[in-house]
Coordinates of C-alpha atoms in Angstrom, one line a residue:
Chain J
M1 CA 49.5 198.7 13.2
I2 CA 50.2 198.4 9.5
K3 CA 49.4 194.7 9.8
I4 CA 46.0 195.4 11.3
L5 CA 45.3 198.1 8.8
R6 CA 46.2 195.8 6.0
Y7 CA 43.9 193.0 7.3
S8 CA 41.0 195.4 7.8
F9 CA 41.6 196.9 4.4
Y10 CA 41.6 193.6 2.6
D11 CA 38.7 192.4 4.5
L12 CA 36.7 195.3 3.3
A13 CA 38.2 195.3 -0.1
R14 CA 37.0 191.8 -0.6
S15 CA 33.4 192.7 0.3
R16 CA 30.9 193.3 -2.4
W17 CA 29.9 196.7 -1.0
S18 CA 33.3 198.3 -1.6
Y19 CA 32.9 197.5 -5.3
I20 CA 29.3 198.7 -5.4
Y21 CA 30.4 202.0 -3.8
F22 CA 33.3 202.3 -6.3
L23 CA 31.1 201.5 -9.3
F24 CA 28.5 204.0 -8.1
Y25 CA 31.1 206.8 -8.2
L26 CA 32.4 205.6 -11.5
L27 CA 29.0 205.6 -13.0
L28 CA 28.1 209.0 -11.4
G29 CA 31.3 210.5 -12.8
F30 CA 30.7 209.3 -16.3
V31 CA 27.0 210.3 -16.3
L32 CA 27.7 213.8 -14.9
L33 CA 30.4 214.5 -17.5
F34 CA 28.2 213.1 -20.3
L35 CA 25.1 215.1 -19.3
N36 CA 26.9 218.4 -18.5
S37 CA 29.8 218.1 -20.9
N38 CA 31.2 220.9 -18.8
L39 CA 33.8 220.1 -16.1
S40 CA 32.9 223.1 -13.9
K41 CA 29.2 222.3 -13.8
A42 CA 29.9 218.6 -13.2
I43 CA 32.1 219.5 -10.3
I44 CA 29.3 221.7 -8.7
T45 CA 26.7 218.9 -9.0
L46 CA 29.2 216.4 -7.7
M47 CA 29.9 218.6 -4.7
N48 CA 26.3 218.5 -3.6
I49 CA 26.3 214.8 -3.9
I50 CA 29.6 214.2 -2.2
I51 CA 29.1 216.3 0.9
V52 CA 25.9 214.3 1.7
L53 CA 26.9 210.9 0.4
T54 CA 30.4 210.4 1.8
P55 CA 29.3 211.1 5.4
M56 CA 26.4 208.7 5.0
I57 CA 28.5 205.9 3.5
G58 CA 31.2 206.5 6.1
T59 CA 28.7 206.3 8.9
I60 CA 27.0 203.1 7.6
F61 CA 30.3 201.3 6.8
G62 CA 31.9 202.3 10.0
V63 CA 29.0 200.9 12.1
M64 CA 28.5 197.8 10.0
Y65 CA 32.2 196.9 9.9
F66 CA 32.7 197.5 13.6
Y67 CA 29.9 195.2 14.6
S68 CA 30.6 192.5 12.1
S69 CA 34.4 192.5 13.0
R70 CA 33.8 192.0 16.7
E71 CA 35.1 188.5 16.6
F72 CA 38.2 189.6 14.8
T73 CA 38.7 192.4 17.4
E74 CA 38.3 190.0 20.3
L75 CA 40.8 187.6 18.7
L76 CA 43.3 190.5 18.4
L77 CA 42.7 191.7 21.9
A78 CA 44.2 188.5 23.4
Q79 CA 47.3 188.9 21.2
P80 CA 50.3 190.9 22.2
I81 CA 49.1 194.1 20.5
K82 CA 48.3 197.5 22.0
R83 CA 44.6 198.2 22.2
G84 CA 45.1 201.6 20.5
T85 CA 46.9 199.9 17.6
I86 CA 44.0 197.5 17.0
F87 CA 41.4 200.2 16.8
L88 CA 43.5 202.8 15.0
G89 CA 44.5 200.1 12.5
Q90 CA 40.9 199.0 11.9
Y91 CA 39.7 202.7 11.6
L92 CA 42.4 203.6 9.1
G93 CA 41.7 200.4 7.2
I94 CA 38.0 201.2 6.7
A95 CA 38.5 204.9 6.1
T96 CA 41.3 204.3 3.6
S97 CA 39.4 201.7 1.7
L98 CA 36.3 203.9 1.4
S99 CA 38.4 206.9 0.4
L100 CA 40.1 204.9 -2.3
S101 CA 36.7 203.9 -3.7
L102 CA 35.9 207.6 -3.9
L103 CA 39.2 208.7 -5.4
A104 CA 39.3 205.9 -8.0
G105 CA 35.6 206.0 -8.8
L106 CA 35.6 209.7 -9.6
G107 CA 39.2 210.0 -10.6
I108 CA 39.0 207.6 -13.5
P109 CA 36.1 209.3 -15.5
F110 CA 37.5 212.8 -14.8
L111 CA 41.0 211.8 -15.9
I112 CA 39.6 210.2 -19.0
Y113 CA 37.7 213.4 -19.7
G114 CA 40.9 215.4 -19.4
V115 CA 40.6 217.1 -16.1
W116 CA 44.4 217.1 -15.8
Q117 CA 44.8 219.5 -18.7
S118 CA 42.1 221.8 -17.6
S119 CA 42.0 224.7 -15.1
E120 CA 39.5 222.8 -13.1
I121 CA 42.1 220.3 -11.7
W122 CA 42.5 222.2 -8.4
N123 CA 38.7 222.5 -7.9
F124 CA 38.3 218.8 -8.6
G125 CA 41.2 218.1 -6.2
M126 CA 39.6 220.1 -3.5
L127 CA 36.4 218.2 -4.0
L128 CA 38.2 214.9 -3.4
V129 CA 40.1 216.3 -0.4
A130 CA 36.8 217.3 1.2
G131 CA 35.2 213.9 0.4
T132 CA 38.2 212.1 2.0
F133 CA 38.0 214.3 5.1
L134 CA 34.3 213.6 5.5
T135 CA 34.9 209.9 5.1
F136 CA 37.6 209.8 7.8
I137 CA 35.5 212.0 10.1
F138 CA 32.3 210.1 9.8
V139 CA 33.9 206.6 10.1
A140 CA 35.6 207.8 13.3
L141 CA 32.3 209.2 14.6
S142 CA 30.4 206.0 13.8
I143 CA 33.0 203.8 15.5
N144 CA 32.6 206.0 18.6
I145 CA 28.9 205.3 18.6
S146 CA 29.4 201.6 18.1
L147 CA 31.9 201.4 20.9
K148 CA 29.4 203.0 23.2
N149 CA 26.5 200.8 22.2
E150 CA 26.5 197.0 22.5
N151 CA 23.2 196.8 20.8
K152 CA 23.6 196.8 17.1
I153 CA 20.2 198.3 16.2
K154 CA 20.7 201.1 18.7
G155 CA 24.2 201.9 17.5
F156 CA 23.0 201.9 13.9
G157 CA 20.1 204.1 14.8
Y158 CA 22.2 206.7 16.6
A159 CA 24.8 206.7 13.8
I160 CA 22.2 207.4 11.2
L161 CA 20.6 210.0 13.4
L162 CA 23.9 211.8 13.7
W163 CA 24.4 211.8 10.0
L164 CA 20.8 213.1 9.4
F165 CA 21.3 215.8 12.0
L166 CA 24.6 217.1 10.6
A167 CA 23.6 216.7 6.9
V168 CA 20.0 218.0 7.1
I169 CA 18.6 219.1 10.4
Y170 CA 21.5 221.2 11.4
D171 CA 21.1 223.5 8.4
G172 CA 17.4 223.8 9.1
I173 CA 17.9 224.9 12.7
F174 CA 20.6 227.2 11.5
M175 CA 18.4 228.8 8.9
I176 CA 15.5 229.2 11.3
S177 CA 17.8 230.9 13.9
L178 CA 19.0 233.3 11.2
V179 CA 15.4 234.3 10.5
V180 CA 14.4 234.5 14.1
F181 CA 17.5 236.5 15.2
D182 CA 17.5 238.6 12.1
D183 CA 17.9 241.9 14.1
Y184 CA 21.2 240.8 15.8
P185 CA 24.7 240.7 14.3
L186 CA 25.1 237.1 13.4
D187 CA 28.5 236.9 11.8
Q188 CA 30.3 235.3 14.7
F189 CA 27.4 233.0 15.4
T190 CA 27.5 231.9 11.7
L191 CA 31.2 231.3 11.8
L192 CA 31.0 229.2 14.9
A193 CA 27.9 227.3 13.7
S194 CA 29.6 226.3 10.4
M195 CA 32.8 225.3 12.1
L196 CA 30.9 222.9 14.4
N197 CA 29.5 221.0 11.4
P198 CA 32.1 219.2 9.2
I199 CA 29.6 219.0 6.4
D200 CA 29.1 222.7 6.3
L201 CA 32.8 223.3 6.6
S202 CA 33.6 221.1 3.6
R203 CA 31.0 222.8 1.5
I204 CA 32.6 226.2 2.4
L205 CA 36.0 224.8 1.7
I206 CA 35.0 223.7 -1.8
L207 CA 33.0 226.8 -2.6
L208 CA 35.8 229.1 -1.6
K209 CA 38.0 227.3 -4.0
L210 CA 35.4 227.3 -6.8
D211 CA 35.0 231.0 -6.1
I212 CA 31.5 231.3 -7.3
S213 CA 29.9 234.0 -5.1
A214 CA 26.4 233.1 -6.2
L215 CA 26.7 229.7 -4.6
L216 CA 28.5 230.6 -1.5
G217 CA 25.4 231.1 0.5
Y218 CA 25.2 232.9 3.7
T219 CA 27.8 231.0 5.7
G220 CA 30.2 231.0 2.8
A221 CA 29.7 234.7 2.3
V222 CA 30.4 235.4 5.9
F223 CA 33.5 233.2 5.8
S224 CA 34.9 234.9 2.7
K225 CA 34.0 238.4 4.1
F226 CA 35.6 237.6 7.4
F227 CA 38.7 235.9 6.4
G228 CA 39.0 236.5 2.7
T229 CA 39.2 233.6 0.3
G230 CA 42.8 232.5 1.0
M231 CA 42.6 232.7 4.8
G232 CA 39.1 231.2 4.7
T233 CA 40.4 228.2 2.9
V234 CA 43.3 227.8 5.4
I235 CA 41.0 228.1 8.4
S236 CA 38.3 225.8 7.1
F237 CA 41.0 223.3 6.2
T238 CA 42.6 223.5 9.6
V239 CA 39.3 223.1 11.4
L240 CA 38.6 220.0 9.3
V241 CA 41.9 218.5 10.3
I242 CA 40.9 219.2 14.0
W243 CA 37.6 217.6 13.2
T244 CA 39.4 214.5 12.0
F245 CA 41.6 214.1 15.0
I246 CA 39.0 214.7 17.8
P247 CA 36.7 211.7 17.0
A248 CA 39.7 209.5 16.3
W249 CA 41.2 210.5 19.7
S250 CA 38.0 209.9 21.5
M251 CA 37.5 206.5 19.8
L252 CA 40.9 205.5 21.3
K253 CA 39.9 206.8 24.7
I254 CA 36.6 204.9 24.8
A255 CA 38.3 201.7 23.4
G256 CA 40.9 201.9 26.1
K257 CA 38.4 201.7 28.9
K258 CA 36.0 199.2 27.4
D259 CA 35.5 195.6 28.5
F260 CA 35.4 192.9 25.9
Chain U
M1 CA 53.9 184.2 38.1
I2 CA 50.4 185.8 38.6
N3 CA 49.5 187.8 41.6
T4 CA 46.2 189.6 42.1
E5 CA 45.4 192.0 44.9
N6 CA 41.9 193.2 46.0
L7 CA 40.6 192.7 42.5
S8 CA 37.0 194.0 42.0
K9 CA 34.8 194.2 39.0
R10 CA 31.3 195.4 38.5
F11 CA 29.3 195.1 35.3
G12 CA 26.5 197.7 35.7
Q13 CA 24.7 196.7 38.9
V14 CA 26.2 193.3 39.1
Q15 CA 29.2 192.8 41.3
V16 CA 31.1 190.0 39.4
L17 CA 34.3 189.9 41.4
E18 CA 34.8 191.2 44.9
D19 CA 38.2 191.6 46.5
I20 CA 39.9 188.7 44.8
N21 CA 43.4 187.8 46.1
F22 CA 45.3 184.9 44.7
T23 CA 48.7 184.0 43.7
V24 CA 49.9 181.4 41.1
E25 CA 53.5 180.7 41.8
N26 CA 54.4 177.3 40.3
S27 CA 54.0 175.7 37.1
G28 CA 51.2 173.1 36.8
V29 CA 47.5 173.0 36.0
I30 CA 45.3 175.3 38.1
A31 CA 41.6 174.8 37.6
V32 CA 39.3 177.8 38.2
L33 CA 36.0 176.4 39.3
G34 CA 32.6 177.8 40.2
P35 CA 29.0 177.8 39.2
N36 CA 27.8 179.7 36.2
G37 CA 28.2 183.4 36.6
S38 CA 30.7 183.2 39.4
G39 CA 33.3 185.3 37.6
K40 CA 35.6 182.7 36.2
T41 CA 35.8 184.1 32.7
T42 CA 36.0 187.6 34.0
I43 CA 39.1 186.7 36.0
L44 CA 40.8 185.2 33.0
K45 CA 39.9 188.2 30.8
I46 CA 41.3 190.6 33.4
I47 CA 44.6 188.7 33.4
L48 CA 44.5 189.1 29.6
G49 CA 43.7 192.8 29.8
M50 CA 40.4 192.4 27.9
V51 CA 38.4 193.4 30.9
I52 CA 39.5 196.3 33.0
P53 CA 39.0 196.0 36.8
Q54 CA 37.4 198.7 38.9
S55 CA 40.0 198.4 41.5
G56 CA 42.9 196.2 42.6
S57 CA 46.0 195.1 40.8
V58 CA 47.2 192.2 38.7
D59 CA 50.9 191.5 38.4
F60 CA 52.3 189.2 35.8
G61 CA 55.9 188.2 36.6
N62 CA 56.4 191.1 39.1
A63 CA 55.1 193.8 36.8
S64 CA 51.6 195.3 36.7
I65 CA 49.7 194.4 33.6
L66 CA 47.3 197.4 33.6
G67 CA 47.7 199.2 30.3
Q68 CA 50.5 196.9 29.2
W69 CA 50.5 194.6 26.2
K70 CA 53.9 193.0 25.7
Y71 CA 53.3 190.5 28.5
R72 CA 50.7 188.9 26.3
R73 CA 53.5 187.4 24.2
Q74 CA 53.8 184.9 27.1
I75 CA 50.2 183.9 27.1
G76 CA 48.2 181.6 24.9
Y77 CA 44.4 182.2 25.3
L78 CA 41.6 179.8 24.4
P79 CA 38.4 181.8 24.5
Q80 CA 35.2 180.2 25.8
I81 CA 33.3 180.7 22.6
A82 CA 35.3 180.1 19.4
R83 CA 34.2 183.1 17.4
F84 CA 36.2 183.9 14.3
P85 CA 35.7 186.1 11.3
D86 CA 33.3 184.0 9.2
N87 CA 34.7 184.8 5.8
L88 CA 38.2 183.7 6.6
K89 CA 39.5 180.3 5.7
V90 CA 41.1 178.2 8.5
R91 CA 44.6 178.4 6.8
E92 CA 44.2 182.2 6.4
L93 CA 43.3 182.6 10.1
I94 CA 46.2 180.5 11.3
N95 CA 48.6 182.4 9.0
M96 CA 47.1 185.8 10.1
I97 CA 47.6 185.1 13.8
K98 CA 51.1 183.9 13.1
D99 CA 51.8 187.0 11.1
I100 CA 50.4 189.3 13.7
R101 CA 52.3 187.7 16.6
G102 CA 55.4 187.4 14.6
E103 CA 56.7 184.5 16.6
P104 CA 57.7 181.0 15.6
A105 CA 54.7 178.7 15.6
N106 CA 54.4 174.9 15.5
E107 CA 51.0 174.3 14.1
D108 CA 51.5 171.4 11.7
H109 CA 51.5 168.6 14.3
L110 CA 48.5 170.1 16.0
I111 CA 46.6 170.2 12.7
N112 CA 47.4 166.6 12.1
L113 CA 46.6 165.6 15.7
F114 CA 43.1 167.1 15.4
G115 CA 42.5 166.0 11.9
L116 CA 42.1 169.5 10.6
N117 CA 43.9 169.0 7.3
K118 CA 40.7 168.6 5.3
F119 CA 39.2 171.8 6.7
L120 CA 42.2 174.1 6.1
Q121 CA 40.6 175.6 2.9
K122 CA 37.1 175.8 4.4
R123 CA 35.6 179.1 5.6
L124 CA 35.3 179.3 9.4
G125 CA 31.6 180.3 9.1
N126 CA 30.9 176.9 7.6
L127 CA 32.6 174.8 10.3
S128 CA 30.7 173.0 13.0
G129 CA 31.1 174.1 16.6
G130 CA 33.4 171.2 17.5
T131 CA 35.7 171.8 14.5
R132 CA 35.9 175.4 15.3
Q133 CA 36.9 174.5 18.9
K134 CA 39.7 172.4 17.4
V135 CA 40.9 175.4 15.4
N136 CA 40.7 177.4 18.6
I137 CA 42.9 174.8 20.3
V138 CA 45.5 174.9 17.5
L139 CA 45.7 178.7 17.7
T140 CA 46.3 178.5 21.4
F141 CA 48.8 175.8 21.5
M142 CA 50.8 176.6 18.4
F143 CA 52.9 179.2 20.2
D144 CA 55.4 178.3 22.9
T145 CA 54.0 180.4 25.8
P146 CA 54.8 179.9 29.5
L147 CA 51.2 180.6 30.5
L148 CA 48.2 179.0 28.9
I149 CA 44.7 180.2 29.7
L150 CA 42.0 177.8 28.7
D151 CA 38.4 178.8 29.1
E152 CA 36.2 175.7 28.7
P153 CA 38.5 174.0 26.3
T154 CA 36.4 170.8 26.2
A155 CA 33.2 172.5 24.8
G156 CA 31.9 170.6 21.8
L157 CA 34.8 168.2 21.6
D158 CA 34.3 164.5 20.7
P159 CA 35.9 161.8 23.0
V160 CA 38.9 161.3 20.8
S161 CA 39.7 165.0 20.6
L162 CA 39.2 165.2 24.3
I163 CA 41.9 162.6 24.9
H164 CA 44.2 164.5 22.6
L165 CA 43.5 167.7 24.4
K166 CA 44.3 166.0 27.8
E167 CA 47.5 164.6 26.4
L168 CA 48.4 168.0 25.1
I169 CA 47.8 169.6 28.5
E170 CA 49.9 167.0 30.2
K171 CA 52.7 167.5 27.7
E172 CA 52.7 171.3 28.2
K173 CA 52.6 170.8 32.0
K174 CA 55.7 168.6 31.8
K175 CA 57.5 171.4 30.0
G176 CA 57.1 173.4 33.1
K177 CA 54.2 175.6 31.9
T178 CA 51.4 177.1 33.9
I179 CA 48.0 176.3 32.7
L180 CA 44.9 178.1 34.0
I181 CA 41.7 176.2 33.0
T182 CA 38.0 176.6 33.6
T183 CA 35.7 173.7 33.1
H184 CA 32.5 172.1 34.4
I185 CA 33.8 168.5 33.9
M186 CA 34.9 167.4 37.3
S187 CA 36.5 164.2 36.2
L188 CA 38.8 166.3 34.0
V189 CA 39.8 168.4 37.0
E190 CA 40.5 165.4 39.1
E191 CA 42.6 164.0 36.4
I192 CA 44.8 166.9 35.5
A193 CA 44.5 169.7 38.1
D194 CA 47.3 170.3 40.6
E195 CA 45.4 173.0 42.3
I196 CA 41.9 174.4 42.3
I197 CA 40.6 177.9 42.8
F198 CA 36.9 177.7 43.7
L199 CA 34.9 180.9 43.1
L200 CA 31.5 181.6 44.7
E201 CA 29.6 184.8 44.1
G202 CA 32.6 186.7 43.1
K203 CA 34.8 185.6 46.0
I204 CA 37.4 183.0 46.3
Y205 CA 35.8 180.3 48.4
F206 CA 38.7 177.9 48.4
Q207 CA 42.2 177.6 47.0
G208 CA 44.2 174.4 47.4
T209 CA 44.5 170.9 46.1
V210 CA 41.6 168.6 45.2
K211 CA 42.4 166.4 48.2
Q212 CA 42.2 169.3 50.5
L213 CA 38.7 170.3 49.3
E214 CA 37.5 166.7 49.6
K215 CA 38.8 166.6 53.1
M216 CA 37.3 169.9 54.0
T217 CA 33.8 168.9 52.9
G218 CA 34.1 165.3 54.0
Q219 CA 33.3 163.9 50.6
N220 CA 35.4 161.4 48.7
D221 CA 35.1 162.8 45.2
L222 CA 35.3 166.3 43.8
E223 CA 31.9 166.3 42.2
H224 CA 30.2 165.6 45.5
A225 CA 32.5 168.0 47.4
I226 CA 31.5 170.8 45.1
A227 CA 27.9 169.9 45.2
K228 CA 28.0 170.0 48.9
V229 CA 29.6 173.5 48.9
L230 CA 26.9 174.8 46.6
R231 CA 24.1 173.3 48.6
E232 CA 25.4 174.7 51.8
D233 CA 25.5 178.0 50.1
D234 CA 21.8 177.9 49.3

């Protein structure tokens, strides 16, 4: 599997888009630090960007890479390699390459700024952890969609819709239902609703760590009230891990049954 | 070596293969023939595990292949359409497949034979269809595998390369290998095939030697024999 991972990784690493993605984060990091000249504020701004952007880039790259590497996949399928190995290797190759762009792109400016010596290092670390989780989750989700759709345009469309739904529409529906069912106890509903959306979950994970109650929002507040900060962090982290495994597992399931 | 039982495959509404039973015991060249869309490629891909049959079983050397992968070490496959990652160079592709298979390969004399030396540093996306097919042939024949599956190996080849390919097939046959081949060039079949499997609408219409088919249809060459079968079918 390591061989497949390596080839996918290098294939992506050689493409222009990985560098653009990396340079974007590099620039973003420097600009934010320059404008805010305050680590904590920069981290909050960055959070809002990361929880929307990493899923989007994960989705787009996942779909794009999957469709464009179809020849490579078919070539591998005729070789003595397990199917699961081929798809797991490619998935990990894409997700690792994107995560490295994120880690290096943001890591470099923040390290130069001296995040290592500051108390914000753990908050910054949590931000990168959440971004990495989201990358892995959304790459896996988008490969699921591409495996199910032979038609590129359709696959691309569904993948973008999924991202749009989880990043934007989900919150809207959630807010509306909070208003509509105002008279009912909504704590458990809120907990469930936020666990079903990895983007919400990552936001909560970061905010619990930042410990700024004003920014927690309704879901975060319920989380911290229900579980406390420590337990809330552990639970949201665990659910994110589950969120990473389920789409990867289902990707292998679908790939195992597919005809090429 | 290969044994299939009641093999059926449906793509959506289309029944591509229906109750296919055949056995390939001996070494030699077996040509899988049939009109377009008769399921030739599907059979080959099922043997490779790329297409998963709805029902039935495929055994390779007395063990079922379903869900298995190690048996592919013994197969060299030449796909019908030579599609490779466009941004790789020919040399990189060959090295990659060698690395992934991790088996000894003998590619140098094949590269010379097909005159691919000057293309080794070119990207696959920039190669012509025929050259790509030659790369395809090198990738298939460079490993020493007891079974070779060749899906339309002649597509896009110039006459000289075609002769080289035929010699290559003869040579592998003499080594005692089994070669499954699909093609629409009947003269090639007459020349090299020991046995033919003729598919019609997802079923095996005939399995035997070229001579037997000619006798059965009362024709004196394969092209006419097959044309007769197809016309009767209409």
